[in-house]
């Protein structure tokens, strides 16, 4: 199979995994609801964690396809990798640490106040990691889009679309329209994934290098 096809499919699958995660993402409003939804939280965030390396494989292939002396290509990949580590930490805290800790500590009635305080603190940590990812993803999309427009190794419309999505999402994050709530982050993921899927399809349609020896 061609390297570009593998990369394009990886981008599409990674995006689908993240979209499914956000579609099924639980939104607990109390300790009891968090405990009841613990299984769903673990499952959805595990899917997100599995999608991150799949997406990275796709973005690595995109960068190799755009390979040139253009500084924007490595800048995009490094920026995305930085953000991927941040969102991985967010998924671990939100989907694995918090539900497990809540279940383990819920049997102590005297420790409820302490438990809630710790979970709130963990929520702030999770939101901080998610915010880092949002800024990094916006920057990476902008860098890749500039590289696409400069190298012309993918259809130019993907570069223009990426510029629109990247700058639009960045403005949305800065003004608070796209925040780290389930709804705000879900909208961010939906908008950025639209570009990622478009690039994945474009990669699959290119005439590129075979991955076989």
GROMACS .gro file of C-alpha atoms in nm:
model
  213
    1UNK     CA    1   0.000   0.000   0.000
    2UNK     CA    2   0.121   0.351  -0.080
    3UNK     CA    3   0.268   0.553   0.203
    4UNK     CA    4   0.029   0.841   0.132
    5UNK     CA    5  -0.271   0.609   0.150
    6UNK     CA    6  -0.158   0.469   0.484
    7UNK     CA    7  -0.106   0.821   0.617
    8UNK     CA    8  -0.440   0.942   0.487
    9UNK     CA    9  -0.628   0.648   0.636
   10UNK     CA   10  -0.448   0.702   0.969
   11UNK     CA   11  -0.558   1.067   0.975
   12UNK     CA   12  -0.918   0.971   0.903
   13UNK     CA   13  -0.926   0.690   1.161
   14UNK     CA   14  -0.762   0.907   1.426
   15UNK     CA   15  -1.017   1.182   1.368
   16UNK     CA   16  -1.309   0.938   1.377
   17UNK     CA   17  -1.181   0.800   1.707
   18UNK     CA   18  -1.164   1.145   1.863
   19UNK     CA   19  -1.508   1.239   1.728
   20UNK     CA   20  -1.662   0.921   1.872
   21UNK     CA   21  -1.495   1.000   2.204
   22UNK     CA   22  -1.653   1.345   2.215
   23UNK     CA   23  -1.992   1.216   2.101
   24UNK     CA   24  -2.003   0.963   2.386
   25UNK     CA   25  -1.810   1.170   2.640
   26UNK     CA   26  -1.989   1.165   2.978
   27UNK     CA   27  -2.067   1.494   3.149
   28UNK     CA   28  -2.109   1.411   3.519
   29UNK     CA   29  -2.261   1.682   3.739
   30UNK     CA   30  -2.205   1.509   4.072
   31UNK     CA   31  -1.987   1.250   4.240
   32UNK     CA   32  -2.260   0.988   4.209
   33UNK     CA   33  -2.301   1.047   3.835
   34UNK     CA   34  -1.922   1.028   3.789
   35UNK     CA   35  -1.918   0.689   3.960
   36UNK     CA   36  -2.215   0.565   3.754
   37UNK     CA   37  -2.050   0.677   3.430
   38UNK     CA   38  -1.701   0.554   3.521
   39UNK     CA   39  -1.710   0.268   3.272
   40UNK     CA   40  -1.814   0.498   2.988
   41UNK     CA   41  -1.545   0.748   3.086
   42UNK     CA   42  -1.275   0.483   3.080
   43UNK     CA   43  -1.395   0.345   2.748
   44UNK     CA   44  -1.422   0.677   2.565
   45UNK     CA   45  -1.091   0.810   2.692
   46UNK     CA   46  -0.918   0.483   2.610
   47UNK     CA   47  -1.042   0.527   2.252
   48UNK     CA   48  -0.903   0.881   2.254
   49UNK     CA   49  -0.567   0.758   2.382
   50UNK     CA   50  -0.555   0.493   2.107
   51UNK     CA   51  -0.642   0.757   1.846
   52UNK     CA   52  -0.352   0.986   1.936
   53UNK     CA   53  -0.067   0.766   1.803
   54UNK     CA   54  -0.278   0.674   1.499
   55UNK     CA   55  -0.318   1.044   1.422
   56UNK     CA   56   0.053   1.102   1.476
   57UNK     CA   57   0.135   0.834   1.218
   58UNK     CA   58  -0.090   1.019   0.975
   59UNK     CA   59   0.063   1.359   1.048
   60UNK     CA   60   0.412   1.212   1.016
   61UNK     CA   61   0.316   1.084   0.671
   62UNK     CA   62   0.171   1.424   0.581
   63UNK     CA   63   0.496   1.591   0.684
   64UNK     CA   64   0.702   1.346   0.480
   65UNK     CA   65   0.478   1.409   0.179
   66UNK     CA   66   0.534   1.785   0.216
   67UNK     CA   67   0.904   1.736   0.284
   68UNK     CA   68   1.107   2.035   0.169
   69UNK     CA   69   1.334   2.307   0.300
   70UNK     CA   70   1.021   2.480   0.429
   71UNK     CA   71   1.055   2.535   0.806
   72UNK     CA   72   0.677   2.518   0.848
   73UNK     CA   73   0.672   2.139   0.793
   74UNK     CA   74   0.888   2.038   1.093
   75UNK     CA   75   0.741   2.324   1.296
   76UNK     CA   76   0.392   2.181   1.240
   77UNK     CA   77   0.492   1.826   1.336
   78UNK     CA   78   0.680   1.933   1.649
   79UNK     CA   79   0.395   2.161   1.757
   80UNK     CA   80   0.138   1.885   1.706
   81UNK     CA   81   0.354   1.636   1.899
   82UNK     CA   82   0.377   1.887   2.186
   83UNK     CA   83  -0.001   1.921   2.189
   84UNK     CA   84  -0.053   1.546   2.157
   85UNK     CA   85   0.140   1.488   2.479
   86UNK     CA   86  -0.077   1.749   2.652
   87UNK     CA   87  -0.407   1.600   2.535
   88UNK     CA   88  -0.282   1.252   2.626
   89UNK     CA   89  -0.228   1.376   2.983
   90UNK     CA   90  -0.575   1.536   2.980
   91UNK     CA   91  -0.735   1.208   2.870
   92UNK     CA   92  -0.549   1.010   3.136
   93UNK     CA   93  -0.650   1.249   3.415
   94UNK     CA   94  -1.012   1.281   3.302
   95UNK     CA   95  -1.082   0.927   3.187
   96UNK     CA   96  -0.862   0.704   3.398
   97UNK     CA   97  -0.740   0.882   3.711
   98UNK     CA   98  -1.056   1.070   3.814
   99UNK     CA   99  -1.310   0.785   3.779
  100UNK     CA  100  -1.079   0.532   3.943
  101UNK     CA  101  -1.003   0.764   4.232
  102UNK     CA  102  -1.371   0.852   4.278
  103UNK     CA  103  -1.472   0.487   4.296
  104UNK     CA  104  -1.188   0.401   4.533
  105UNK     CA  105  -1.256   0.687   4.773
  106UNK     CA  106  -1.636   0.698   4.756
  107UNK     CA  107  -1.671   0.443   5.035
  108UNK     CA  108  -1.540   0.688   5.294
  109UNK     CA  109  -1.827   0.921   5.394
  110UNK     CA  110  -1.597   1.133   5.611
  111UNK     CA  111  -1.369   1.204   5.317
  112UNK     CA  112  -1.631   1.333   5.072
  113UNK     CA  113  -1.525   1.697   5.102
  114UNK     CA  114  -1.160   1.609   5.050
  115UNK     CA  115  -1.251   1.385   4.757
  116UNK     CA  116  -1.446   1.661   4.584
  117UNK     CA  117  -1.164   1.910   4.641
  118UNK     CA  118  -0.912   1.671   4.487
  119UNK     CA  119  -1.139   1.603   4.190
  120UNK     CA  120  -1.188   1.976   4.132
  121UNK     CA  121  -0.812   2.025   4.142
  122UNK     CA  122  -0.770   1.739   3.894
  123UNK     CA  123  -1.032   1.904   3.674
  124UNK     CA  124  -0.825   2.222   3.658
  125UNK     CA  125  -0.518   2.018   3.562
  126UNK     CA  126  -0.717   1.841   3.290
  127UNK     CA  127  -0.848   2.171   3.151
  128UNK     CA  128  -0.499   2.319   3.145
  129UNK     CA  129  -0.364   2.028   2.941
  130UNK     CA  130  -0.663   2.053   2.706
  131UNK     CA  131  -0.601   2.426   2.656
  132UNK     CA  132  -0.237   2.363   2.566
  133UNK     CA  133  -0.353   2.108   2.308
  134UNK     CA  134  -0.603   2.350   2.155
  135UNK     CA  135  -0.343   2.621   2.102
  136UNK     CA  136  -0.088   2.370   1.970
  137UNK     CA  137  -0.337   2.211   1.730
  138UNK     CA  138  -0.435   2.552   1.590
  139UNK     CA  139  -0.072   2.644   1.533
  140UNK     CA  140   0.009   2.307   1.374
  141UNK     CA  141  -0.284   2.333   1.132
  142UNK     CA  142  -0.176   2.683   1.033
  143UNK     CA  143   0.185   2.569   0.978
  144UNK     CA  144   0.082   2.268   0.769
  145UNK     CA  145  -0.157   2.484   0.568
  146UNK     CA  146   0.116   2.734   0.487
  147UNK     CA  147   0.341   2.445   0.382
  148UNK     CA  148   0.067   2.306   0.157
  149UNK     CA  149   0.019   2.642  -0.013
  150UNK     CA  150   0.394   2.684  -0.060
  151UNK     CA  151   0.480   2.334  -0.183
  152UNK     CA  152   0.157   2.266  -0.378
  153UNK     CA  153   0.202   1.896  -0.300
  154UNK     CA  154  -0.162   1.876  -0.196
  155UNK     CA  155  -0.459   2.059  -0.350
  156UNK     CA  156  -0.437   2.429  -0.258
  157UNK     CA  157  -0.794   2.428  -0.123
  158UNK     CA  158  -0.676   2.209   0.167
  159UNK     CA  159  -0.428   2.482   0.257
  160UNK     CA  160  -0.691   2.755   0.240
  161UNK     CA  161  -0.935   2.545   0.440
  162UNK     CA  162  -0.668   2.477   0.701
  163UNK     CA  163  -0.586   2.845   0.727
  164UNK     CA  164  -0.953   2.924   0.782
  165UNK     CA  165  -0.997   2.646   1.039
  166UNK     CA  166  -0.668   2.713   1.217
  167UNK     CA  167  -0.710   3.088   1.254
  168UNK     CA  168  -1.085   3.058   1.318
  169UNK     CA  169  -1.036   2.802   1.594
  170UNK     CA  170  -0.751   3.006   1.743
  171UNK     CA  171  -0.974   3.315   1.763
  172UNK     CA  172  -1.251   3.102   1.912
  173UNK     CA  173  -1.017   2.978   2.185
  174UNK     CA  174  -0.884   3.327   2.258
  175UNK     CA  175  -1.229   3.483   2.296
  176UNK     CA  176  -1.365   3.189   2.493
  177UNK     CA  177  -1.619   3.059   2.241
  178UNK     CA  178  -1.423   2.734   2.220
  179UNK     CA  179  -1.338   2.637   2.577
  180UNK     CA  180  -1.253   2.316   2.762
  181UNK     CA  181  -1.613   2.226   2.849
  182UNK     CA  182  -1.751   1.913   2.683
  183UNK     CA  183  -1.950   2.125   2.438
  184UNK     CA  184  -1.676   2.378   2.363
  185UNK     CA  185  -1.402   2.119   2.325
  186UNK     CA  186  -1.635   1.903   2.118
  187UNK     CA  187  -1.695   2.192   1.876
  188UNK     CA  188  -1.321   2.251   1.856
  189UNK     CA  189  -1.258   1.884   1.776
  190UNK     CA  190  -1.537   1.883   1.516
  191UNK     CA  191  -1.399   2.188   1.333
  192UNK     CA  192  -1.036   2.077   1.333
  193UNK     CA  193  -1.123   1.718   1.245
  194UNK     CA  194  -1.304   1.841   0.934
  195UNK     CA  195  -0.972   1.969   0.801
  196UNK     CA  196  -0.780   1.659   0.912
  197UNK     CA  197  -1.026   1.429   0.733
  198UNK     CA  198  -1.010   1.649   0.421
  199UNK     CA  199  -0.631   1.625   0.420
  200UNK     CA  200  -0.652   1.250   0.480
  201UNK     CA  201  -0.876   1.208   0.176
  202UNK     CA  202  -0.647   1.431  -0.032
  203UNK     CA  203  -0.344   1.223   0.070
  204UNK     CA  204  -0.521   0.902  -0.031
  205UNK     CA  205  -0.585   1.050  -0.376
  206UNK     CA  206  -0.230   1.164  -0.443
  207UNK     CA  207   0.018   0.978  -0.657
  208UNK     CA  208   0.290   0.900  -0.408
  209UNK     CA  209   0.548   0.656  -0.287
  210UNK     CA  210   0.484   0.289  -0.227
  211UNK     CA  211   0.549   0.173   0.128
  212UNK     CA  212   0.679  -0.164   0.017
  213UNK     CA  213   1.059  -0.218   0.007
   0.00000   0.00000   0.00000
